[in-house]
Coordinates of C-alpha atoms in Angstrom, one line a residue:
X230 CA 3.3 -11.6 -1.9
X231 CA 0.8 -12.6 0.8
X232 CA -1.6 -10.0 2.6
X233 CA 1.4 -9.8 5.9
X234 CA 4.2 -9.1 3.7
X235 CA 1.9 -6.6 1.8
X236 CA 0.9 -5.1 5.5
X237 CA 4.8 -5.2 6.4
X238 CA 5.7 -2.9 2.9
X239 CA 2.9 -0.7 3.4
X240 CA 3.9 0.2 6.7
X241 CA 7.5 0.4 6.1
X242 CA 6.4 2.9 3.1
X243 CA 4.3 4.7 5.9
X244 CA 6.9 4.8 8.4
X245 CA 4.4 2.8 10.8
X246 CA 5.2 0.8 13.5
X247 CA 3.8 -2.8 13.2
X248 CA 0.8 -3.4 13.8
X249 CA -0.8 -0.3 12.7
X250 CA -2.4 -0.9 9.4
X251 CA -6.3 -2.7 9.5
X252 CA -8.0 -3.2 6.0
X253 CA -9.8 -0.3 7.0
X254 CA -7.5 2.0 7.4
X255 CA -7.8 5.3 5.7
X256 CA -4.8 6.1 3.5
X257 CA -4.9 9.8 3.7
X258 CA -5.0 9.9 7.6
X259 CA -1.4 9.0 7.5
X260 CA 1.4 12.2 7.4
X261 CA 3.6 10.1 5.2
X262 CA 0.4 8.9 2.4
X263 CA 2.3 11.3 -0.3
X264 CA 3.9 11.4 -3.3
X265 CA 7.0 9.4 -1.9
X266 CA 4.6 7.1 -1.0
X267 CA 2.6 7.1 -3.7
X268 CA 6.5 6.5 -5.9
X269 CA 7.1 3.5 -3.5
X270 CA 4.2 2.2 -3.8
X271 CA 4.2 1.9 -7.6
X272 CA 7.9 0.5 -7.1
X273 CA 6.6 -2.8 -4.7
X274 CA 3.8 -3.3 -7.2
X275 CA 6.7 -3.5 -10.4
X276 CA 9.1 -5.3 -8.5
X277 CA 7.0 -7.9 -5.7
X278 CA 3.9 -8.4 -7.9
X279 CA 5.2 -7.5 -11.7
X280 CA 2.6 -4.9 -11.9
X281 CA 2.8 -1.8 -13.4
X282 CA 0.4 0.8 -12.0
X283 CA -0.5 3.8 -12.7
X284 CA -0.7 7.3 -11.0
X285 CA -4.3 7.7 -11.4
X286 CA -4.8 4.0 -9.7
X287 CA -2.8 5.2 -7.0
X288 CA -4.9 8.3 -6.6
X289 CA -7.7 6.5 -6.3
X290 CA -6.9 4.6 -3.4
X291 CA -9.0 5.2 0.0
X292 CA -7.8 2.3 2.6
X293 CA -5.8 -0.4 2.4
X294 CA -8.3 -2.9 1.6
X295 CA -8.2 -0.8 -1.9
X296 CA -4.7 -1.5 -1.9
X297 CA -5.3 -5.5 -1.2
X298 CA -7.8 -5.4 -4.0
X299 CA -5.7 -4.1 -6.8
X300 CA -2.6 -6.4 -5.4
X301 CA -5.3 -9.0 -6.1
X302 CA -4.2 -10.7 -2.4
X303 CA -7.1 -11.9 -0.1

């Protein structure tokens, strides 16, 4: 998974029109940053990236760039 299919997931789990999302972006400013979310997230990183995360990782994710990081995509 490159960094545009990860920005294309993230805002599909957001419910974001395209074009939204910067590295920058603060997580928790988004209404739909919840436990859905949070579930659907954990799901793309088992199934695109055969990683399993855990809830606390999730948790401690600020922006997108966080995101990028523990995806390990540049």
């Amino acid at each position: 998974m490159n960094k545009q299919e990860m920005f294309k997931a993230l805002e599909e789990i957001l419910m974001l029109e395209e074009g939204i999302l910067k590295e920058d972006s603060v997580l928790a400013d988004f209404e739909d940053w919840d436990s859905l979310a949070f579930l659907s997230l954990m799901t793309l990183f088992d199934t695109k990236l055969q990683m399993n995360i855990t809830s606390d990782q999730i948790a401690s994710l600020k922006t997108v760039s966080d995101i990028l990081k523990l995806a390990k995509i540049d």
